[in-house]
Amino acid sequence: MNGSIENHTHESSSRQKVSSNRLAHCCLKHHGLAALIAVSPLLLAPGIVAANCAPDEPDSGYVDSDGDGFDDSLVATDAVIVGGSLSCDSRVASGSKLVKSTVADVSSVGAGSTVVQSSLNRVFLGANSHVDRATLGAPEAEAILGEGSVVLPGARVFAASIGKNARLHRNANVNGGLGIDFMRLGDNLTLGQKARISIRKLGDDATIGARVEIGESTQAGDRFKIGNDSRWDDGGVIGDNVTIGNKVRINGGFNAGDGVVIDNAVTVDFVVSVGNYTTIERAVSIGGYTDIGSNSLIMNNASIGSQVTIADRVLIGRQASIGEGANIGEGSIVDLGAAVPAGTEIPAGHIFTSDGTVSPLP
């Protein structure tokens, strides 16, 4: 079927006389768009006309009970359309409202949803969702949003599937790619304003702060949190319950286990791994190609050089520094303010004190 609902000239507006009069009466009486979009069945505002979407050949399955030019199985008789355009291959479910929006290329709007001044192109929008002045999907970059999603003005979603109850704030950008880089994001996502993410896979209950940037080929588990103005570049996999603070900078190839906590203003260079339940406190810097074990604690303002190995259950004190290539054994302690020289080997169960002494722990 070819055709769409599209702009129509004033000269031919008499074709919509009944609908126009009905809308005019509604607006004079109730003074607002809210009353207008509550009217049913499908209404065509002045300047809008339904194209003929009936099949070229007789089709016993085609039913257009309300005369809107669309098969009732595609556009529900109680849907409301005010302005914009709707392609004949798109679907609008019962109770939905489209206001000055473009819906095209086999898109689907779920029951009870509202789309206002937005562009939907190859989009599958779940029931009871709300989209306001946003851009979703493209011919080769479909967008899928689960039921109860809210998309606020300026947000954009391409090549991504997002679960139910998403909250995409103003000017947020979800931008996946083709093939394996198509994004698959879980339920209950909250995406802050001006955030830009291309994460390949994300679990449920994620909270991503304002102005965050996450690059391609990244993955995170359930209950992932990352604070405002943080950045995680391309590449890496992190587990469940990972929390990253504000103004954190993580370069590519970052891997972390479950329960990792990274506080504010931390910097992490390329190809760093962090084990389960390790905590990295505020303003720590970590050099590239460094491995940090599980259940360790790196305290405020510590500096870890590149190619360092830190085993499990290690404590690095405040303002300590670890030189390039050092190896800190399991269960060891580096005292606050201590400076471990490059290439130093600290055996398991030892303490490196601020005067450079290495001693077994009691």
PDB file of N, CA and C in Angstrom, residues 216-302:
ATOM      1  N   GLU A 216      32.086   2.977  21.903  1.00  0.00           N
ATOM      2  CA  GLU A 216      31.677   1.723  21.301  1.00  0.00           C
ATOM      3  C   GLU A 216      32.429   0.534  21.909  1.00  0.00           C
ATOM      4  N   SER A 217      31.877  -0.662  21.651  1.00  0.00           N
ATOM      5  CA  SER A 217      32.492  -1.925  22.073  1.00  0.00           C
ATOM      6  C   SER A 217      32.690  -1.981  23.582  1.00  0.00           C
ATOM      7  N   THR A 218      31.762  -1.391  24.317  1.00  0.00           N
ATOM      8  CA  THR A 218      31.769  -1.434  25.774  1.00  0.00           C
ATOM      9  C   THR A 218      30.546  -2.217  26.256  1.00  0.00           C
ATOM     10  N   GLN A 219      30.657  -2.833  27.436  1.00  0.00           N
ATOM     11  CA  GLN A 219      29.552  -3.578  28.023  1.00  0.00           C
ATOM     12  C   GLN A 219      29.552  -3.388  29.525  1.00  0.00           C
ATOM     13  N   ALA A 220      28.349  -3.302  30.112  1.00  0.00           N
ATOM     14  CA  ALA A 220      28.215  -3.189  31.564  1.00  0.00           C
ATOM     15  C   ALA A 220      27.028  -4.020  32.022  1.00  0.00           C
ATOM     16  N   GLY A 221      27.107  -4.544  33.237  1.00  0.00           N
ATOM     17  CA  GLY A 221      26.059  -5.394  33.772  1.00  0.00           C
ATOM     18  C   GLY A 221      24.924  -4.620  34.411  1.00  0.00           C
ATOM     19  N   ASP A 222      24.185  -5.282  35.282  1.00  0.00           N
ATOM     20  CA  ASP A 222      23.041  -4.676  35.954  1.00  0.00           C
ATOM     21  C   ASP A 222      23.489  -3.646  36.984  1.00  0.00           C
ATOM     22  N   ARG A 223      22.608  -2.659  37.215  1.00  0.00           N
ATOM     23  CA  ARG A 223      22.772  -1.643  38.256  1.00  0.00           C
ATOM     24  C   ARG A 223      24.069  -0.852  38.094  1.00  0.00           C
ATOM     25  N   PHE A 224      24.410  -0.569  36.879  1.00  0.00           N
ATOM     26  CA  PHE A 224      25.568   0.263  36.566  1.00  0.00           C
ATOM     27  C   PHE A 224      25.223   1.724  36.823  1.00  0.00           C
ATOM     28  N   LYS A 225      26.147   2.442  37.482  1.00  0.00           N
ATOM     29  CA  LYS A 225      25.959   3.868  37.735  1.00  0.00           C
ATOM     30  C   LYS A 225      27.227   4.622  37.355  1.00  0.00           C
ATOM     31  N   ILE A 226      27.047   5.712  36.638  1.00  0.00           N
ATOM     32  CA  ILE A 226      28.182   6.570  36.289  1.00  0.00           C
ATOM     33  C   ILE A 226      27.733   8.016  36.422  1.00  0.00           C
ATOM     34  N   GLY A 227      28.534   8.816  37.116  1.00  0.00           N
ATOM     35  CA  GLY A 227      28.137  10.170  37.471  1.00  0.00           C
ATOM     36  C   GLY A 227      28.337  11.191  36.372  1.00  0.00           C
ATOM     37  N   ASN A 228      27.946  12.419  36.673  1.00  0.00           N
ATOM     38  CA  ASN A 228      27.972  13.516  35.710  1.00  0.00           C
ATOM     39  C   ASN A 228      29.382  13.789  35.190  1.00  0.00           C
ATOM     40  N   ASP A 229      29.460  14.125  33.914  1.00  0.00           N
ATOM     41  CA  ASP A 229      30.688  14.603  33.270  1.00  0.00           C
ATOM     42  C   ASP A 229      31.806  13.558  33.233  1.00  0.00           C
ATOM     43  N   SER A 230      31.445  12.287  33.343  1.00  0.00           N
ATOM     44  CA  SER A 230      32.448  11.226  33.233  1.00  0.00           C
ATOM     45  C   SER A 230      32.528  10.708  31.810  1.00  0.00           C
ATOM     46  N   ARG A 231      33.643  10.041  31.519  1.00  0.00           N
ATOM     47  CA  ARG A 231      33.873   9.543  30.160  1.00  0.00           C
ATOM     48  C   ARG A 231      34.561   8.184  30.211  1.00  0.00           C
ATOM     49  N   TRP A 232      34.015   7.247  29.439  1.00  0.00           N
ATOM     50  CA  TRP A 232      34.611   5.909  29.273  1.00  0.00           C
ATOM     51  C   TRP A 232      34.755   5.688  27.774  1.00  0.00           C
ATOM     52  N   ASP A 233      36.007   5.637  27.313  1.00  0.00           N
ATOM     53  CA  ASP A 233      36.256   5.508  25.882  1.00  0.00           C
ATOM     54  C   ASP A 233      36.041   4.073  25.413  1.00  0.00           C
ATOM     55  N   ASP A 234      36.251   3.846  24.129  1.00  0.00           N
ATOM     56  CA  ASP A 234      35.919   2.583  23.474  1.00  0.00           C
ATOM     57  C   ASP A 234      36.586   1.382  24.136  1.00  0.00           C
ATOM     58  N   GLY A 235      35.813   0.290  24.239  1.00  0.00           N
ATOM     59  CA  GLY A 235      36.366  -0.992  24.611  1.00  0.00           C
ATOM     60  C   GLY A 235      36.352  -1.284  26.096  1.00  0.00           C
ATOM     61  N   GLY A 236      35.857  -2.486  26.444  1.00  0.00           N
ATOM     62  CA  GLY A 236      35.903  -2.927  27.828  1.00  0.00           C
ATOM     63  C   GLY A 236      34.602  -3.554  28.289  1.00  0.00           C
ATOM     64  N   VAL A 237      34.703  -4.372  29.337  1.00  0.00           N
ATOM     65  CA  VAL A 237      33.554  -5.066  29.907  1.00  0.00           C
ATOM     66  C   VAL A 237      33.615  -4.926  31.421  1.00  0.00           C
ATOM     67  N   ILE A 238      32.495  -4.522  32.041  1.00  0.00           N
ATOM     68  CA  ILE A 238      32.440  -4.435  33.492  1.00  0.00           C
ATOM     69  C   ILE A 238      31.229  -5.203  33.999  1.00  0.00           C
ATOM     70  N   GLY A 239      31.299  -5.672  35.251  1.00  0.00           N
ATOM     71  CA  GLY A 239      30.281  -6.556  35.794  1.00  0.00           C
ATOM     72  C   GLY A 239      29.084  -5.828  36.377  1.00  0.00           C
ATOM     73  N   ASP A 240      28.390  -6.508  37.286  1.00  0.00           N
ATOM     74  CA  ASP A 240      27.206  -5.957  37.936  1.00  0.00           C
ATOM     75  C   ASP A 240      27.595  -5.040  39.094  1.00  0.00           C
ATOM     76  N   ASN A 241      26.684  -4.119  39.415  1.00  0.00           N
ATOM     77  CA  ASN A 241      26.819  -3.258  40.600  1.00  0.00           C
ATOM     78  C   ASN A 241      28.100  -2.433  40.595  1.00  0.00           C
ATOM     79  N   VAL A 242      28.511  -1.979  39.440  1.00  0.00           N
ATOM     80  CA  VAL A 242      29.685  -1.107  39.326  1.00  0.00           C
ATOM     81  C   VAL A 242      29.231   0.339  39.430  1.00  0.00           C
ATOM     82  N   THR A 243      29.930   1.117  40.267  1.00  0.00           N
ATOM     83  CA  THR A 243      29.612   2.531  40.463  1.00  0.00           C
ATOM     84  C   THR A 243      30.830   3.371  40.112  1.00  0.00           C
ATOM     85  N   ILE A 244      30.627   4.338  39.228  1.00  0.00           N
ATOM     86  CA  ILE A 244      31.679   5.267  38.817  1.00  0.00           C
ATOM     87  C   ILE A 244      31.197   6.674  39.131  1.00  0.00           C
ATOM     88  N   GLY A 245      32.030   7.480  39.740  1.00  0.00           N
ATOM     89  CA  GLY A 245      31.625   8.799  40.203  1.00  0.00           C
ATOM     90  C   GLY A 245      31.619   9.869  39.129  1.00  0.00           C
ATOM     91  N   ASN A 246      31.625  11.113  39.576  1.00  0.00           N
ATOM     92  CA  ASN A 246      31.612  12.278  38.693  1.00  0.00           C
ATOM     93  C   ASN A 246      33.019  12.602  38.191  1.00  0.00           C
ATOM     94  N   LYS A 247      33.089  13.121  36.982  1.00  0.00           N
ATOM     95  CA  LYS A 247      34.330  13.632  36.396  1.00  0.00           C
ATOM     96  C   LYS A 247      35.441  12.581  36.396  1.00  0.00           C
ATOM     97  N   VAL A 248      35.062  11.345  36.121  1.00  0.00           N
ATOM     98  CA  VAL A 248      36.024  10.256  35.976  1.00  0.00           C
ATOM     99  C   VAL A 248      36.390  10.116  34.508  1.00  0.00           C
ATOM    100  N   ARG A 249      37.662   9.879  34.221  1.00  0.00           N
ATOM    101  CA  ARG A 249      38.111   9.687  32.847  1.00  0.00           C
ATOM    102  C   ARG A 249      38.727   8.295  32.727  1.00  0.00           C
ATOM    103  N   ILE A 250      38.105   7.438  31.906  1.00  0.00           N
ATOM    104  CA  ILE A 250      38.576   6.077  31.692  1.00  0.00           C
ATOM    105  C   ILE A 250      38.879   5.911  30.211  1.00  0.00           C
ATOM    106  N   ASN A 251      40.132   5.622  29.901  1.00  0.00           N
ATOM    107  CA  ASN A 251      40.488   5.396  28.508  1.00  0.00           C
ATOM    108  C   ASN A 251      40.085   3.982  28.087  1.00  0.00           C
ATOM    109  N   GLY A 252      40.332   3.640  26.851  1.00  0.00           N
ATOM    110  CA  GLY A 252      39.810   2.408  26.275  1.00  0.00           C
ATOM    111  C   GLY A 252      40.384   1.145  26.886  1.00  0.00           C
ATOM    112  N   GLY A 253      39.638   0.035  26.670  1.00  0.00           N
ATOM    113  CA  GLY A 253      40.100  -1.264  27.105  1.00  0.00           C
ATOM    114  C   GLY A 253      40.007  -1.487  28.594  1.00  0.00           C
ATOM    115  N   PHE A 254      39.007  -0.891  29.243  1.00  0.00           N
ATOM    116  CA  PHE A 254      38.852  -1.007  30.698  1.00  0.00           C
ATOM    117  C   PHE A 254      37.969  -2.191  31.040  1.00  0.00           C
ATOM    118  N   ASN A 255      38.445  -3.051  31.952  1.00  0.00           N
ATOM    119  CA  ASN A 255      37.666  -4.196  32.403  1.00  0.00           C
ATOM    120  C   ASN A 255      37.578  -4.177  33.924  1.00  0.00           C
ATOM    121  N   ALA A 256      36.386  -4.494  34.452  1.00  0.00           N
ATOM    122  CA  ALA A 256      36.191  -4.501  35.900  1.00  0.00           C
ATOM    123  C   ALA A 256      35.201  -5.585  36.274  1.00  0.00           C
ATOM    124  N   GLY A 257      35.386  -6.165  37.461  1.00  0.00           N
ATOM    125  CA  GLY A 257      34.488  -7.194  37.947  1.00  0.00           C
ATOM    126  C   GLY A 257      33.258  -6.617  38.616  1.00  0.00           C
ATOM    127  N   ASP A 258      32.556  -7.453  39.372  1.00  0.00           N
ATOM    128  CA  ASP A 258      31.355  -7.034  40.082  1.00  0.00           C
ATOM    129  C   ASP A 258      31.712  -6.146  41.272  1.00  0.00           C
ATOM    130  N   GLY A 259      30.807  -5.222  41.587  1.00  0.00           N
ATOM    131  CA  GLY A 259      30.905  -4.454  42.816  1.00  0.00           C
ATOM    132  C   GLY A 259      32.042  -3.460  42.893  1.00  0.00           C
ATOM    133  N   VAL A 260      32.684  -3.149  41.790  1.00  0.00           N
ATOM    134  CA  VAL A 260      33.784  -2.174  41.788  1.00  0.00           C
ATOM    135  C   VAL A 260      33.223  -0.771  42.007  1.00  0.00           C
ATOM    136  N   VAL A 261      33.934   0.020  42.833  1.00  0.00           N
ATOM    137  CA  VAL A 261      33.552   1.406  43.092  1.00  0.00           C
ATOM    138  C   VAL A 261      34.722   2.308  42.716  1.00  0.00           C
ATOM    139  N   ILE A 262      34.452   3.295  41.871  1.00  0.00           N
ATOM    140  CA  ILE A 262      35.456   4.282  41.473  1.00  0.00           C
ATOM    141  C   ILE A 262      34.898   5.651  41.833  1.00  0.00           C
ATOM    142  N   ASP A 263      35.602   6.365  42.701  1.00  0.00           N
ATOM    143  CA  ASP A 263      35.106   7.640  43.217  1.00  0.00           C
ATOM    144  C   ASP A 263      35.367   8.767  42.210  1.00  0.00           C
ATOM    145  N   ASN A 264      35.013   9.979  42.610  1.00  0.00           N
ATOM    146  CA  ASN A 264      35.083  11.145  41.729  1.00  0.00           C
ATOM    147  C   ASN A 264      36.516  11.466  41.303  1.00  0.00           C
ATOM    148  N   ALA A 265      36.648  12.023  40.111  1.00  0.00           N
ATOM    149  CA  ALA A 265      37.889  12.617  39.601  1.00  0.00           C
ATOM    150  C   ALA A 265      39.039  11.619  39.465  1.00  0.00           C
ATOM    151  N   VAL A 266      38.726  10.356  39.312  1.00  0.00           N
ATOM    152  CA  VAL A 266      39.750   9.335  39.056  1.00  0.00           C
ATOM    153  C   VAL A 266      40.103   9.333  37.573  1.00  0.00           C
ATOM    154  N   THR A 267      41.371   9.077  37.249  1.00  0.00           N
ATOM    155  CA  THR A 267      41.783   8.914  35.857  1.00  0.00           C
ATOM    156  C   THR A 267      42.376   7.516  35.678  1.00  0.00           C
ATOM    157  N   VAL A 268      41.936   6.833  34.632  1.00  0.00           N
ATOM    158  CA  VAL A 268      42.365   5.465  34.345  1.00  0.00           C
ATOM    159  C   VAL A 268      42.868   5.426  32.906  1.00  0.00           C
ATOM    160  N   ASP A 269      44.120   5.045  32.717  1.00  0.00           N
ATOM    161  CA  ASP A 269      44.710   5.028  31.373  1.00  0.00           C
ATOM    162  C   ASP A 269      44.282   3.762  30.625  1.00  0.00           C
ATOM    163  N   PHE A 270      44.874   3.523  29.468  1.00  0.00           N
ATOM    164  CA  PHE A 270      44.474   2.440  28.588  1.00  0.00           C
ATOM    165  C   PHE A 270      44.737   1.058  29.195  1.00  0.00           C
ATOM    166  N   VAL A 271      43.829   0.115  28.899  1.00  0.00           N
ATOM    167  CA  VAL A 271      43.988  -1.310  29.174  1.00  0.00           C
ATOM    168  C   VAL A 271      44.315  -1.553  30.653  1.00  0.00           C
ATOM    169  N   VAL A 272      43.350  -1.206  31.492  1.00  0.00           N
ATOM    170  CA  VAL A 272      43.453  -1.440  32.930  1.00  0.00           C
ATOM    171  C   VAL A 272      42.357  -2.424  33.327  1.00  0.00           C
ATOM    172  N   SER A 273      42.680  -3.355  34.223  1.00  0.00           N
ATOM    173  CA  SER A 273      41.681  -4.281  34.737  1.00  0.00           C
ATOM    174  C   SER A 273      41.609  -4.161  36.252  1.00  0.00           C
ATOM    175  N   VAL A 274      40.377  -4.292  36.799  1.00  0.00           N
ATOM    176  CA  VAL A 274      40.141  -4.173  38.236  1.00  0.00           C
ATOM    177  C   VAL A 274      39.276  -5.348  38.676  1.00  0.00           C
ATOM    178  N   GLY A 275      39.683  -6.058  39.733  1.00  0.00           N
ATOM    179  CA  GLY A 275      38.963  -7.235  40.194  1.00  0.00           C
ATOM    180  C   GLY A 275      37.727  -6.906  41.006  1.00  0.00           C
ATOM    181  N   ASN A 276      36.991  -7.947  41.354  1.00  0.00           N
ATOM    182  CA  ASN A 276      35.719  -7.809  42.067  1.00  0.00           C
ATOM    183  C   ASN A 276      35.871  -7.053  43.386  1.00  0.00           C
ATOM    184  N   TYR A 277      34.904  -6.171  43.648  1.00  0.00           N
ATOM    185  CA  TYR A 277      34.734  -5.503  44.942  1.00  0.00           C
ATOM    186  C   TYR A 277      35.945  -4.684  45.377  1.00  0.00           C
ATOM    187  N   THR A 278      36.696  -4.218  44.431  1.00  0.00           N
ATOM    188  CA  THR A 278      37.776  -3.272  44.726  1.00  0.00           C
ATOM    189  C   THR A 278      37.228  -1.852  44.710  1.00  0.00           C
ATOM    190  N   THR A 279      37.756  -1.007  45.611  1.00  0.00           N
ATOM    191  CA  THR A 279      37.355   0.391  45.693  1.00  0.00           C
ATOM    192  C   THR A 279      38.542   1.290  45.380  1.00  0.00           C
ATOM    193  N   ILE A 280      38.320   2.241  44.496  1.00  0.00           N
ATOM    194  CA  ILE A 280      39.335   3.226  44.132  1.00  0.00           C
ATOM    195  C   ILE A 280      38.791   4.591  44.540  1.00  0.00           C
ATOM    196  N   GLU A 281      39.426   5.221  45.497  1.00  0.00           N
ATOM    197  CA  GLU A 281      38.885   6.450  46.060  1.00  0.00           C
ATOM    198  C   GLU A 281      39.223   7.667  45.202  1.00  0.00           C
ATOM    199  N   ARG A 282      38.796   8.804  45.685  1.00  0.00           N
ATOM    200  CA  ARG A 282      38.809  10.066  44.935  1.00  0.00           C
ATOM    201  C   ARG A 282      40.216  10.447  44.464  1.00  0.00           C
ATOM    202  N   ALA A 283      40.253  10.964  43.217  1.00  0.00           N
ATOM    203  CA  ALA A 283      41.434  11.595  42.620  1.00  0.00           C
ATOM    204  C   ALA A 283      42.640  10.664  42.502  1.00  0.00           C
ATOM    205  N   VAL A 284      42.406   9.371  42.419  1.00  0.00           N
ATOM    206  CA  VAL A 284      43.484   8.418  42.137  1.00  0.00           C
ATOM    207  C   VAL A 284      43.789   8.441  40.648  1.00  0.00           C
ATOM    208  N   SER A 285      45.055   8.249  40.290  1.00  0.00           N
ATOM    209  CA  SER A 285      45.435   8.097  38.887  1.00  0.00           C
ATOM    210  C   SER A 285      46.072   6.728  38.695  1.00  0.00           C
ATOM    211  N   ILE A 286      45.690   6.063  37.590  1.00  0.00           N
ATOM    212  CA  ILE A 286      46.157   4.703  37.316  1.00  0.00           C
ATOM    213  C   ILE A 286      46.723   4.666  35.901  1.00  0.00           C
ATOM    214  N   GLY A 287      47.985   4.213  35.781  1.00  0.00           N
ATOM    215  CA  GLY A 287      48.631   4.155  34.479  1.00  0.00           C
ATOM    216  C   GLY A 287      48.162   2.980  33.646  1.00  0.00           C
ATOM    217  N   GLY A 288      48.540   2.985  32.392  1.00  0.00           N
ATOM    218  CA  GLY A 288      48.093   1.980  31.449  1.00  0.00           C
ATOM    219  C   GLY A 288      48.693   0.603  31.697  1.00  0.00           C
ATOM    220  N   TYR A 289      47.979  -0.418  31.213  1.00  0.00           N
ATOM    221  CA  TYR A 289      48.428  -1.811  31.274  1.00  0.00           C
ATOM    222  C   TYR A 289      48.691  -2.261  32.724  1.00  0.00           C
ATOM    223  N   THR A 290      47.828  -1.808  33.613  1.00  0.00           N
ATOM    224  CA  THR A 290      47.931  -2.148  35.032  1.00  0.00           C
ATOM    225  C   THR A 290      46.820  -3.106  35.412  1.00  0.00           C
ATOM    226  N   ASP A 291      47.138  -4.095  36.263  1.00  0.00           N
ATOM    227  CA  ASP A 291      46.165  -5.066  36.763  1.00  0.00           C
ATOM    228  C   ASP A 291      46.019  -4.888  38.267  1.00  0.00           C
ATOM    229  N   ILE A 292      44.772  -4.731  38.712  1.00  0.00           N
ATOM    230  CA  ILE A 292      44.467  -4.564  40.135  1.00  0.00           C
ATOM    231  C   ILE A 292      43.544  -5.701  40.542  1.00  0.00           C
ATOM    232  N   GLY A 293      43.867  -6.393  41.623  1.00  0.00           N
ATOM    233  CA  GLY A 293      43.122  -7.566  42.032  1.00  0.00           C
ATOM    234  C   GLY A 293      41.808  -7.257  42.726  1.00  0.00           C
ATOM    235  N   SER A 294      41.215  -8.287  43.304  1.00  0.00           N
ATOM    236  CA  SER A 294      39.914  -8.188  43.962  1.00  0.00           C
ATOM    237  C   SER A 294      40.063  -7.745  45.416  1.00  0.00           C
ATOM    238  N   ASN A 295      38.984  -7.147  45.938  1.00  0.00           N
ATOM    239  CA  ASN A 295      38.881  -6.787  47.361  1.00  0.00           C
ATOM    240  C   ASN A 295      40.046  -5.920  47.832  1.00  0.00           C
ATOM    241  N   SER A 296      40.534  -5.078  46.952  1.00  0.00           N
ATOM    242  CA  SER A 296      41.610  -4.153  47.292  1.00  0.00           C
ATOM    243  C   SER A 296      41.050  -2.749  47.495  1.00  0.00           C
ATOM    244  N   LEU A 297      41.848  -1.900  48.141  1.00  0.00           N
ATOM    245  CA  LEU A 297      41.458  -0.508  48.389  1.00  0.00           C
ATOM    246  C   LEU A 297      42.621   0.394  48.018  1.00  0.00           C
ATOM    247  N   ILE A 298      42.348   1.334  47.120  1.00  0.00           N
ATOM    248  CA  ILE A 298      43.334   2.346  46.749  1.00  0.00           C
ATOM    249  C   ILE A 298      42.775   3.676  47.225  1.00  0.00           C
ATOM    250  N   MET A 299      43.458   4.308  48.161  1.00  0.00           N
ATOM    251  CA  MET A 299      42.910   5.465  48.863  1.00  0.00           C
ATOM    252  C   MET A 299      43.190   6.780  48.125  1.00  0.00           C
ATOM    253  N   ASN A 300      42.594   7.842  48.633  1.00  0.00           N
ATOM    254  CA  ASN A 300      42.577   9.148  47.968  1.00  0.00           C
ATOM    255  C   ASN A 300      43.951   9.602  47.494  1.00  0.00           C
ATOM    256  N   ASN A 301      43.975  10.135  46.270  1.00  0.00           N
ATOM    257  CA  ASN A 301      45.140  10.819  45.708  1.00  0.00           C
ATOM    258  C   ASN A 301      46.354   9.918  45.511  1.00  0.00           C
ATOM    259  N   ALA A 302      46.180   8.606  45.565  1.00  0.00           N
ATOM    260  CA  ALA A 302      47.290   7.714  45.251  1.00  0.00           C
ATOM    261  C   ALA A 302      47.575   7.754  43.754  1.00  0.00           C
TER     262      ALA A 302
END
